[in-house]
Coordinates of C-alpha atoms in Angstrom, one line a residue:
Chain V
M4 CA -47.8 27.4 30.1
Q5 CA -46.3 30.0 32.4
H6 CA -45.9 27.9 35.9
Q7 CA -44.6 29.3 39.4
L8 CA -44.2 26.7 41.9
L9 CA -45.9 27.8 45.7
A10 CA -45.6 26.7 49.2
Q11 CA -42.5 24.5 48.4
P12 CA -41.0 22.1 49.7
A13 CA -43.4 21.4 52.4
M14 CA -47.2 21.4 51.3
S15 CA -46.3 22.9 47.3
V16 CA -48.8 22.9 45.2
A17 CA -48.2 24.1 40.5
K18 CA -50.0 27.1 40.0
L19 CA -49.9 26.8 35.8
T20 CA -50.9 30.0 33.7
M21 CA -51.8 28.7 29.9
Q22 CA -53.1 30.2 27.5
A23 CA -56.0 30.3 24.9
G24 CA -55.4 26.7 23.2
E25 CA -52.6 25.4 25.7
S26 CA -53.1 21.9 27.1
V27 CA -51.0 19.8 30.1
T28 CA -51.6 16.5 30.9
C29 CA -52.2 15.3 35.1
E30 CA -52.9 12.9 36.9
V31 CA -56.5 11.5 37.9
G32 CA -57.3 14.1 41.2
A33 CA -54.9 16.3 41.2
M34 CA -56.6 19.1 40.1
I35 CA -57.2 21.3 43.7
A36 CA -58.3 24.1 41.5
M37 CA -59.1 26.1 38.6
T38 CA -60.0 29.5 36.0
S39 CA -63.4 28.6 34.6
G40 CA -62.0 29.2 31.1
F41 CA -60.8 25.6 30.9
N42 CA -61.5 21.9 28.8
V43 CA -61.9 19.4 31.0
E44 CA -61.3 15.8 28.7
T45 CA -60.7 12.3 30.4
T46 CA -58.9 9.7 29.0
S47 CA -56.4 6.9 28.9
R48 CA -54.6 7.6 25.4
N49 CA -51.6 10.8 25.8
K50 CA -53.3 13.5 24.2
G51 CA -54.1 13.5 21.2
G52 CA -51.6 10.9 20.9
S53 CA -50.8 6.6 21.1
G54 CA -51.8 4.5 24.0
G55 CA -55.7 3.5 24.9
L56 CA -56.5 0.0 27.3
A57 CA -52.9 -0.9 27.4
K58 CA -50.9 2.7 27.8
G59 CA -54.1 3.1 31.0
L60 CA -53.3 -0.8 32.1
K61 CA -49.3 -0.1 31.9
R62 CA -49.6 2.8 33.9
M63 CA -52.0 1.6 36.4
F64 CA -48.9 -0.7 37.0
A65 CA -46.5 1.8 37.6
G66 CA -48.0 3.4 40.0
E67 CA -50.4 5.8 38.3
N68 CA -53.9 6.1 37.5
F69 CA -55.5 4.0 33.9
F70 CA -57.1 7.8 33.2
L71 CA -55.1 11.1 31.9
N72 CA -57.2 13.9 32.7
H73 CA -56.1 17.0 29.9
F74 CA -56.6 20.6 30.8
T75 CA -57.2 22.8 27.9
A76 CA -56.8 26.1 28.6
T77 CA -59.7 28.0 25.9
A78 CA -59.6 31.2 27.0
S79 CA -56.2 33.2 27.9
D80 CA -55.0 34.3 31.5
Q81 CA -56.1 31.3 32.8
T82 CA -55.0 29.5 36.1
L83 CA -54.9 25.7 37.5
M84 CA -53.8 24.5 40.4
I85 CA -52.2 21.8 40.8
G86 CA -51.1 19.9 43.9
P87 CA -50.1 16.0 45.3
G88 CA -51.7 13.5 47.4
L89 CA -49.1 13.1 50.4
L90 CA -48.0 16.1 51.9
G91 CA -44.8 17.1 50.2
D92 CA -43.1 18.6 47.2
V93 CA -43.4 19.9 43.7
M94 CA -40.8 19.8 40.7
H95 CA -40.3 21.4 37.5
Y96 CA -38.3 19.9 35.3
P97 CA -37.8 21.0 31.7
L98 CA -37.5 17.7 29.1
L99 CA -35.4 18.5 26.3
G100 CA -35.7 14.9 24.1
N101 CA -34.2 13.0 26.6
T102 CA -35.6 10.2 29.1
L103 CA -36.2 10.5 32.5
I104 CA -37.4 7.7 34.0
V105 CA -39.5 8.9 37.6
Q106 CA -40.6 6.2 40.2
G107 CA -44.9 5.7 40.0
S108 CA -46.8 7.4 41.7
S109 CA -44.5 10.8 41.5
W110 CA -45.2 11.4 38.0
L111 CA -48.2 14.3 39.0
A112 CA -48.5 16.9 36.0
S113 CA -46.6 17.3 32.1
A114 CA -46.8 19.1 28.2
V115 CA -48.5 17.1 25.4
G116 CA -44.7 17.3 24.0
I117 CA -44.4 14.2 26.6
E118 CA -44.7 10.4 27.1
I119 CA -45.5 9.2 28.8
D120 CA -45.7 5.0 29.7
A121 CA -45.0 2.2 31.7
T122 CA -41.0 0.0 31.7
W123 CA -40.6 -2.7 33.7
Q124 CA -37.3 -2.5 36.0
G125 CA -36.4 -6.1 35.7
F126 CA -36.9 -9.1 38.0
G127 CA -35.1 -8.5 40.3
K128 CA -35.1 -5.4 41.0
A129 CA -39.1 -5.2 40.8
L130 CA -38.7 -7.6 44.0
F131 CA -36.0 -5.8 45.8
S132 CA -36.2 -1.9 44.7
G133 CA -39.3 -1.3 47.5
E134 CA -40.7 1.0 44.9
G135 CA -43.4 -0.3 41.9
M136 CA -42.9 -2.7 39.2
F137 CA -42.9 -0.2 36.5
W138 CA -41.2 3.3 36.4
V139 CA -43.1 5.4 34.4
K140 CA -40.6 6.5 31.8
C141 CA -41.2 9.8 30.3
S142 CA -40.0 11.1 27.2
G143 CA -39.6 14.5 24.8
S144 CA -39.1 17.9 24.9
G145 CA -41.9 20.1 27.6
D146 CA -42.7 20.5 30.9
L147 CA -42.6 17.9 33.7
F148 CA -43.9 18.2 37.0
L149 CA -43.1 15.1 39.4
N150 CA -45.0 15.2 43.6
S151 CA -42.3 13.5 46.3
F152 CA -43.1 13.1 49.1
G153 CA -41.6 15.6 51.7
S154 CA -39.0 17.6 49.4
I155 CA -37.5 16.7 47.0
Y156 CA -33.1 17.1 46.7
Q157 CA -30.8 16.6 43.1
V158 CA -27.7 15.1 43.6
D159 CA -25.5 14.7 39.6
V160 CA -24.0 11.9 39.5
D161 CA -21.3 10.8 38.3
G162 CA -19.6 7.6 39.1
E163 CA -21.5 5.6 42.3
Y164 CA -24.6 6.2 44.3
V165 CA -26.8 4.9 46.7
V166 CA -29.7 5.6 47.4
D167 CA -32.2 4.1 50.6
T168 CA -34.8 1.9 48.6
G169 CA -38.7 4.1 48.7
H170 CA -37.0 7.5 48.4
I171 CA -36.2 7.4 44.7
V172 CA -38.3 10.2 42.7
A173 CA -37.1 10.4 39.5
F174 CA -33.3 9.9 37.4
D175 CA -31.7 9.9 34.1
D176 CA -31.8 7.3 32.2
T177 CA -28.2 7.6 31.8
L178 CA -28.2 6.5 34.8
Q179 CA -27.7 2.4 35.3
F180 CA -28.7 1.0 38.9
R181 CA -28.3 -2.2 40.9
V182 CA -30.1 -2.9 44.7
G183 CA -28.0 -4.4 46.7
K184 CA -27.0 -4.5 51.0
A185 CA -26.6 -1.1 52.5
G186 CA -22.8 -3.3 54.3
T187 CA -20.8 -5.2 53.1
S188 CA -22.8 -7.6 55.0
L189 CA -26.4 -8.5 54.1
V190 CA -27.5 -9.2 58.3
G191 CA -25.6 -5.7 59.1
S192 CA -27.5 -4.1 56.9
I193 CA -31.0 -5.1 57.9
L194 CA -30.4 -4.4 61.6
G195 CA -28.6 -1.2 60.7
G196 CA -31.7 -0.3 59.8
E197 CA -31.3 0.2 55.4
G198 CA -31.8 -3.1 54.4
L199 CA -31.5 -3.7 50.9
V200 CA -30.2 -0.2 48.8
C201 CA -30.1 0.5 45.6
K202 CA -27.6 1.9 44.2
F203 CA -26.3 3.7 41.1
S204 CA -23.6 4.4 37.9
G205 CA -22.9 6.2 35.5
Q206 CA -23.3 9.8 35.7
G207 CA -26.3 11.8 35.2
R208 CA -29.6 13.1 37.6
L209 CA -30.7 11.7 40.2
Y210 CA -33.4 13.5 42.8
C211 CA -34.5 11.6 45.3
Q212 CA -37.0 12.6 48.5
S213 CA -36.3 14.1 51.9
H214 CA -39.1 10.8 52.7
N215 CA -41.4 7.6 51.8
P216 CA -44.4 6.8 52.7
P217 CA -44.3 3.0 53.0
S218 CA -41.9 3.9 56.1
F219 CA -44.2 6.9 57.5
G220 CA -47.6 4.7 56.8
K221 CA -45.8 1.8 59.1
L222 CA -44.5 4.5 61.6
L223 CA -48.6 6.5 61.7
G224 CA -50.5 3.0 60.9
P225 CA -50.7 1.8 65.1
K226 CA -51.8 5.1 66.6
L227 CA -54.0 5.6 64.3
K228 CA -58.4 3.7 65.6
A229 CA -59.4 1.2 63.7
R230 CA -62.2 1.9 62.0
Chain J
M8 CA -25.0 3.2 7.5
Q9 CA -27.9 4.9 9.9
S10 CA -26.8 9.8 9.2
T11 CA -27.7 10.5 13.0
Y12 CA -28.6 8.9 16.3
S13 CA -30.9 10.3 19.0
G14 CA -28.7 11.0 22.3
G15 CA -27.3 13.6 24.5
V16 CA -23.8 15.0 25.6
F17 CA -22.7 15.9 29.3
S18 CA -20.1 18.5 29.0
D19 CA -18.2 21.7 31.1
T20 CA -18.9 23.8 28.4
L21 CA -22.7 23.8 28.3
A22 CA -24.8 25.8 31.1
D23 CA -27.0 23.0 32.3
G24 CA -23.8 20.4 32.6
R25 CA -25.6 18.9 29.9
A26 CA -27.8 18.0 27.0
G27 CA -29.7 16.5 24.0
G28 CA -29.2 16.0 20.6
E29 CA -28.4 14.2 17.3
V30 CA -25.4 11.5 17.3
E31 CA -23.4 11.5 14.3
L32 CA -20.7 9.5 13.2
M33 CA -18.1 11.8 10.9
P34 CA -14.8 10.3 9.5
A35 CA -13.1 13.3 12.5
G36 CA -14.9 11.5 15.4
I37 CA -17.9 10.9 17.0
A38 CA -20.0 14.3 17.4
I39 CA -23.6 15.3 18.4
R40 CA -25.1 18.7 17.1
C41 CA -27.3 20.0 20.5
P42 CA -30.3 21.7 19.5
D43 CA -28.9 25.2 21.0
G44 CA -26.4 24.7 17.9
E45 CA -23.7 24.1 20.7
F46 CA -21.2 21.2 18.5
F47 CA -19.8 18.4 20.7
V48 CA -16.7 15.6 18.0
I49 CA -14.8 13.2 19.7
P50 CA -12.2 11.7 17.7
Y51 CA -12.6 8.2 17.3
R52 CA -9.2 7.0 19.1
E53 CA -9.2 9.2 21.6
C54 CA -12.9 7.6 22.5
Q55 CA -13.9 5.5 26.0
V56 CA -16.8 3.6 25.7
E57 CA -18.7 1.7 28.4
M58 CA -21.7 0.4 28.6
G59 CA -24.9 1.4 30.9
G60 CA -27.8 3.7 31.9
Y61 CA -31.5 2.3 32.8
H62 CA -31.4 -1.0 30.6
G63 CA -28.0 -1.5 30.7
R64 CA -27.8 -0.6 27.1
M65 CA -26.7 3.1 26.2
L66 CA -23.5 3.4 25.4
F67 CA -21.4 6.6 26.9
C68 CA -18.2 8.0 24.6
R69 CA -15.9 9.6 26.8
N70 CA -12.7 11.8 25.8
P71 CA -9.8 11.0 27.7
D72 CA -10.4 13.0 30.8
R73 CA -14.1 12.4 30.9
S74 CA -14.6 16.3 30.5
L75 CA -16.6 15.4 27.3
T76 CA -19.6 12.2 27.3
I77 CA -21.9 12.1 24.2
Y78 CA -24.0 8.5 24.2
S79 CA -26.8 7.5 21.7
E80 CA -29.4 4.1 23.2
D81 CA -29.9 3.3 19.8
A82 CA -28.6 -0.4 19.1
Q83 CA -27.5 0.7 15.1
F84 CA -25.3 3.2 17.1
R85 CA -22.7 0.7 18.3
R86 CA -23.7 -1.3 15.4
D87 CA -22.4 2.2 13.7
L88 CA -19.7 2.9 15.8
S89 CA -17.2 -0.7 14.8
L90 CA -17.8 0.4 11.6
A91 CA -16.9 4.6 11.2
A92 CA -14.4 3.9 13.8
A93 CA -12.3 1.6 11.4
G94 CA -12.2 -1.2 14.1
M95 CA -10.3 1.4 17.0
L96 CA -13.2 0.7 19.2
D97 CA -14.0 -3.0 18.2
E98 CA -12.4 -4.5 21.7
Q99 CA -13.8 -1.4 24.0
L100 CA -17.0 -2.5 22.5
A101 CA -17.1 -6.2 22.6
M102 CA -16.0 -5.3 27.0
G103 CA -18.8 -3.4 26.8
N104 CA -20.8 -6.2 25.4
R105 CA -19.1 -8.6 27.4
Q106 CA -20.2 -6.9 30.6
R107 CA -24.0 -6.4 30.2
R108 CA -23.9 -9.7 29.4
S109 CA -22.2 -11.4 31.8
E110 CA -24.9 -8.5 34.1
S111 CA -27.6 -9.8 32.0
R112 CA -27.1 -13.0 32.6
R113 CA -26.3 -12.9 36.2
S114 CA -29.9 -10.9 36.5
L115 CA -31.2 -14.4 35.1
F116 CA -29.7 -16.5 36.5
Y117 CA -31.1 -14.3 40.2
A118 CA -34.7 -13.9 38.8
V119 CA -34.1 -18.2 38.0
A120 CA -33.2 -19.2 41.5
F121 CA -36.2 -16.9 43.0
V122 CA -38.8 -18.2 40.9
A123 CA -36.8 -22.5 42.4
A124 CA -37.7 -21.3 45.8
T125 CA -40.2 -19.4 45.6
L126 CA -41.8 -22.9 43.8
V127 CA -40.0 -25.1 46.5
V128 CA -41.2 -23.3 49.4
V129 CA -44.7 -23.0 48.0
V130 CA -45.0 -26.9 47.1
A131 CA -42.8 -27.7 50.3
G132 CA -45.4 -25.6 52.3
Y133 CA -48.3 -26.9 50.9
F134 CA -47.3 -31.2 51.6
A135 CA -46.4 -29.0 55.2
V136 CA -49.3 -27.5 56.5
R137 CA -50.9 -31.4 54.3
S138 CA -49.2 -33.7 56.7
G139 CA -49.2 -31.3 60.1
A140 CA -53.4 -31.4 59.1
K141 CA -53.0 -35.2 59.2
A142 CA -51.2 -35.3 62.1
A143 CA -53.4 -33.0 63.3
V144 CA -56.4 -34.3 62.9
L145 CA -55.7 -37.0 65.0
A146 CA -54.1 -35.4 67.9
L147 CA -57.6 -33.9 68.1
P148 CA -60.8 -35.0 71.2
T149 CA -62.6 -37.7 69.6
S150 CA -65.2 -35.7 70.6
V151 CA -65.4 -33.9 67.0
D152 CA -65.3 -37.1 64.9
A153 CA -69.0 -37.0 66.9
K154 CA -69.3 -34.1 66.2
I155 CA -68.9 -34.9 62.6
G156 CA -70.4 -37.8 62.8
D157 CA -73.2 -37.4 63.4
A158 CA -73.9 -33.7 61.7
A159 CA -73.5 -36.1 58.5
M160 CA -75.8 -38.9 60.2
Q161 CA -78.6 -36.0 60.0
S162 CA -78.5 -34.5 56.9
M163 CA -77.1 -38.2 54.6
T164 CA -79.6 -39.8 52.6
L165 CA -79.8 -43.8 53.3
E166 CA -80.8 -45.7 50.3
G167 CA -83.7 -46.6 52.7
P168 CA -85.6 -46.1 55.4
Q169 CA -84.2 -46.9 59.2
V170 CA -85.4 -50.1 60.6
E171 CA -87.3 -49.5 64.2
D172 CA -87.9 -53.5 65.2
P173 CA -86.7 -54.7 68.3
V174 CA -85.5 -58.0 67.5
I175 CA -83.5 -57.1 64.6
V176 CA -81.8 -53.9 66.4
D177 CA -81.2 -55.6 69.4
A178 CA -79.3 -57.3 67.7
M179 CA -77.4 -55.9 66.0
Q180 CA -76.6 -53.8 69.5
S181 CA -75.9 -56.2 71.4
I182 CA -73.0 -57.7 68.2
V183 CA -71.4 -54.4 68.6
D184 CA -71.9 -54.7 72.7
R185 CA -69.7 -57.6 72.9
L186 CA -66.9 -55.8 69.7
E187 CA -66.9 -52.2 72.0
P188 CA -64.9 -53.4 75.5
Q189 CA -62.4 -54.5 72.7
A190 CA -61.9 -51.1 71.3
A191 CA -58.5 -49.9 70.7
V192 CA -59.5 -46.5 71.5
E193 CA -61.9 -45.5 74.3
G194 CA -64.3 -42.8 74.9
F195 CA -66.7 -43.8 71.2
Q196 CA -70.4 -44.1 71.4
F197 CA -70.9 -47.1 68.8
K198 CA -74.6 -47.0 67.5
V199 CA -75.8 -49.2 64.7
H200 CA -78.9 -48.1 62.4
V201 CA -80.5 -50.8 60.0
V202 CA -81.3 -49.1 57.2
D203 CA -84.6 -52.0 55.5
S204 CA -82.3 -51.9 51.8
P205 CA -81.6 -54.8 50.1
M206 CA -77.8 -52.8 48.9
V207 CA -75.8 -56.2 50.2
N208 CA -73.9 -52.7 52.4
A209 CA -72.3 -51.5 56.6
F210 CA -70.5 -48.6 56.5
A211 CA -69.9 -46.1 59.4
L212 CA -68.8 -42.9 60.7
P213 CA -66.7 -40.8 62.3
G214 CA -67.3 -41.1 66.1
G215 CA -69.5 -44.9 65.8
N216 CA -72.7 -44.1 64.4
I217 CA -72.7 -47.4 62.0
V218 CA -75.5 -48.4 59.5
V219 CA -76.3 -51.5 57.9
Y220 CA -78.2 -52.6 55.3
T221 CA -80.9 -55.4 55.3
G222 CA -79.5 -57.0 52.8
L223 CA -76.4 -57.3 53.7
I224 CA -78.1 -58.8 57.5
R225 CA -80.0 -61.0 54.8
S226 CA -76.7 -62.2 53.3
A227 CA -75.3 -63.3 56.7
T228 CA -75.4 -66.9 57.5
S229 CA -74.9 -66.5 60.9
A230 CA -74.6 -63.6 63.3
E231 CA -70.9 -64.2 63.7
Q232 CA -70.2 -63.1 59.7
V233 CA -72.1 -59.2 60.7
A234 CA -70.4 -59.2 63.7
A235 CA -66.8 -59.9 61.1
V236 CA -68.6 -56.7 59.1
L237 CA -69.3 -54.1 62.4
A238 CA -66.2 -55.5 64.4
H239 CA -64.5 -53.8 60.6
E240 CA -66.3 -50.9 60.5
M241 CA -66.0 -49.9 64.2
A242 CA -62.1 -50.2 63.1
H243 CA -62.8 -47.0 61.1
V244 CA -64.1 -45.4 63.6
T245 CA -60.8 -46.3 65.9
L246 CA -59.1 -45.9 64.0
R247 CA -60.1 -43.0 63.3
H248 CA -60.6 -43.4 59.3
G249 CA -62.8 -41.1 58.9
L250 CA -61.4 -38.2 60.5
Q251 CA -57.8 -38.6 58.4
R252 CA -60.2 -39.1 55.3
A253 CA -61.8 -35.4 55.8
G254 CA -58.3 -33.6 57.0
Q255 CA -57.1 -35.1 53.6
S256 CA -59.9 -33.3 51.8
L257 CA -59.4 -30.1 53.6
G258 CA -57.7 -27.5 51.2
I259 CA -54.5 -25.7 51.5
W260 CA -56.9 -23.3 53.6
A261 CA -58.8 -24.7 56.5
G262 CA -55.4 -26.8 56.8
M263 CA -53.5 -24.3 57.6
S264 CA -56.8 -22.9 60.2
L265 CA -56.8 -26.5 61.4
L266 CA -53.3 -25.9 62.7
I267 CA -54.0 -22.7 64.6
G268 CA -56.6 -25.0 66.2
D269 CA -59.6 -23.9 64.2
V270 CA -61.6 -27.0 63.6
S271 CA -64.7 -25.7 61.5
G272 CA -63.2 -26.3 58.4
L273 CA -62.9 -30.0 59.4
M274 CA -66.3 -30.3 60.7
G275 CA -67.2 -28.5 57.0
A276 CA -65.3 -31.0 55.4
G277 CA -66.0 -34.1 57.5
V278 CA -69.6 -33.9 56.9
D279 CA -69.4 -32.9 52.9
L280 CA -67.4 -35.5 52.9
F281 CA -70.4 -38.7 54.6
Q282 CA -72.9 -37.1 53.8
T283 CA -73.1 -39.5 50.6
A284 CA -73.0 -42.9 51.7
S285 CA -71.6 -44.0 48.4
A286 CA -69.4 -41.6 48.8
N287 CA -67.9 -43.5 51.5
Q288 CA -64.4 -45.6 50.0
Y289 CA -62.0 -45.8 52.2
S290 CA -58.2 -46.5 50.6
R291 CA -57.0 -49.3 50.5
Q292 CA -55.0 -48.8 53.6
H293 CA -57.1 -48.4 55.4
E294 CA -59.2 -51.0 54.3
N295 CA -56.3 -53.2 55.3
E296 CA -55.7 -51.9 58.8
A297 CA -60.1 -52.2 59.9
D298 CA -58.9 -55.7 57.9
R299 CA -56.6 -56.8 61.1
E300 CA -57.9 -54.7 63.3
G301 CA -61.3 -56.4 62.4
V302 CA -59.8 -59.7 63.1
R303 CA -58.1 -58.3 65.8
M304 CA -61.1 -57.4 68.0
L305 CA -63.3 -60.3 66.8
Q306 CA -60.2 -62.1 68.8
A307 CA -60.4 -60.6 71.8
A308 CA -63.4 -61.0 71.5
D309 CA -64.1 -64.4 71.6
I310 CA -65.8 -64.5 68.4
D311 CA -64.1 -66.7 65.1
P312 CA -62.8 -64.5 62.8
A313 CA -63.1 -66.8 59.9
A314 CA -66.5 -65.7 59.7
M315 CA -65.8 -62.1 58.4
T316 CA -64.2 -65.2 55.1
Q317 CA -67.0 -66.5 55.1
L318 CA -69.3 -63.6 54.3
F319 CA -67.0 -63.0 51.8
A320 CA -67.4 -66.0 50.1
A321 CA -71.1 -66.3 51.0
I322 CA -71.7 -62.4 49.7
N323 CA -69.3 -63.6 45.9
K324 CA -71.0 -66.7 45.3
E325 CA -74.4 -64.8 45.0
Q326 CA -72.2 -61.7 43.8
G327 CA -73.1 -62.9 39.0
D328 CA -76.9 -62.3 40.2
L329 CA -76.8 -58.4 41.1
P330 CA -73.4 -56.8 41.0
E331 CA -74.5 -53.5 42.2
I332 CA -76.1 -54.5 45.3
F333 CA -72.6 -55.9 46.8
A334 CA -71.2 -52.4 47.5
W335 CA -69.9 -53.4 50.3
I336 CA -67.5 -55.8 48.2
S337 CA -67.1 -53.6 45.8
T338 CA -66.7 -49.9 47.3
H339 CA -63.7 -52.9 49.6
P340 CA -61.7 -53.0 46.5
D341 CA -59.8 -56.5 45.1
D342 CA -61.4 -59.1 47.6
A343 CA -59.7 -62.0 46.4
S344 CA -56.4 -60.2 48.2
R345 CA -58.0 -58.6 50.4
I346 CA -59.5 -62.5 51.6
A347 CA -56.0 -64.6 50.8
Q348 CA -55.1 -61.0 53.3
V349 CA -57.7 -62.4 55.9
E350 CA -56.9 -66.0 56.0
A351 CA -53.2 -65.5 56.3
L352 CA -54.1 -63.4 59.4
I353 CA -56.2 -65.9 61.2
Q354 CA -53.8 -68.0 60.6
K355 CA -51.2 -67.1 63.3
L356 CA -53.8 -66.1 65.1
P357 CA -53.0 -68.2 68.3
P358 CA -55.5 -70.8 68.6
R359 CA -59.2 -69.6 71.1
D360 CA -62.8 -71.2 72.1
Y361 CA -64.6 -69.5 70.6
R362 CA -68.1 -68.5 72.4
P363 CA -71.0 -67.9 69.5
I364 CA -73.3 -65.2 69.7
D365 CA -76.0 -65.6 71.8
V366 CA -78.4 -64.0 68.7
D367 CA -81.8 -66.4 68.3
W368 CA -81.0 -65.8 64.0
A369 CA -83.5 -67.7 63.0
A370 CA -85.5 -65.0 64.5
V371 CA -83.7 -62.3 63.3
Q372 CA -84.0 -63.8 59.4
T373 CA -87.8 -64.9 60.3
Q374 CA -88.4 -60.9 60.8
L375 CA -86.1 -60.1 58.7
S376 CA -88.5 -61.4 55.4
D377 CA -91.5 -59.7 56.9
L378 CA -89.8 -56.0 56.5
P379 CA -91.0 -54.4 52.5
A380 CA -87.3 -54.2 50.7
N381 CA -87.0 -57.5 51.0
Q382 CA -90.3 -58.1 49.6
P383 CA -90.2 -60.0 45.9
P384 CA -91.0 -57.7 43.6
G385 CA -94.6 -56.7 42.2
D386 CA -95.9 -58.1 45.6

């Protein structure tokens, strides 16, 4: 499978070129266009693998869809265009046996060799991190495509790093994070508009998005006409 | 001992800065073999151990200048490392474990504290709304009582046909009219409905509709005794017990909507509640209040309150035969202690010249005996 990311960063789409027999698993609704030589299969389990009802439900809690779409090329040089729902970036991440923790709804597509599972982020974090209750855990090896709202930037964390809640796209499982206040005083943090932040520690890579959907919604919502 | 553990490595010498791989515990130290053939070793004595990672269960082994880090999340790796390093790393491992345990204890504490706080807020909020609704009910205008009472009166099923006989109905209304000026609250329109039924019962709906069964009138040997019952029922109305009961029966949402001024939930609940006459039971506290207020009204209207205990006694004497029809006593619980309480109340009253009620009681009784419910069975 070859990939090409087009129109980055604001309105990115991924163009995947696949040979006969190659498969890719995509988020439901991610397909924009494709050539005719694809076999599309919709199930709740990973391609040729485990999962099913329970995994589907866990994915739903993680902010993803119950179902997954598997695209399998039936002829050579088939192209598939996939893109995110919101205006934003698409990121390619080659997973090499390691594990990436992805914010719910940021997962776009992955190669067959990647296991998609939901992982509980812990009680305190679930309540305050501004993310879903679960994260999507991607492990295995192969190509992984993530999407974001706004553009994605990468941070190599060694030590500590602070991200506002809602701006996390993905991070290595070698990183640990806590939810804490931005400043030394809670009142100050809230008045400063930062409120609670995610504090990462350890060593690993962190991917952040430049915008976050809830803030955007809050700005836009009042301006929309009631239907 | 397991031979390899899945893990990874951070190193400046790697093109990407890191790689996944298989961690091994070798005699020389902790080693990792990457899929592309790279190989790294950290000698045990130079190793610095830290816990971390997403779940806090990942073990990081670093060399002194932190240029090389080998990690694994395998639980077995932690145990085997202690053995392989011959105890050299035990102190660091124990520290990491302590740190992890204290962190998990702390997050458990926060979780428990949060759940407890949520529970407290929910429970306190529930009772606040309930008691708030109770208080808000009393602040409502009396027209709400009347609306509920009238609607319930229209839709309720009574135990028999309504009696229109002017002798009986006028007698009842004249008793009520004599008591009405003594009502603690103005603005209630008291209206008596007489229902032809052997049931010895009477009840009041919110707002002033009072239903008296002919069975009760027949049991009474004087108009004063019926006046005692009517005074008690009017007291329920003026003390707004009906509305309070409707307020108590409100669910949490209707209670909240009442607090922000929406009475539709209360009206619905009230009409539902009072539609069934048999459900018309007040709490012990409300009954006692109504007794006290009834006695006060009787006294103020120059009617002898002792009639109340006389009626109790008369009903009690008859009750042996047909206990189920003496609803007024049976829905008014614990009559023995109640009679004692009423008697004690009457004892304390200052002496007063009582005026008899201007009703021809014998005529009322005669009219009553002509009604179908009072005909002997099989007639």
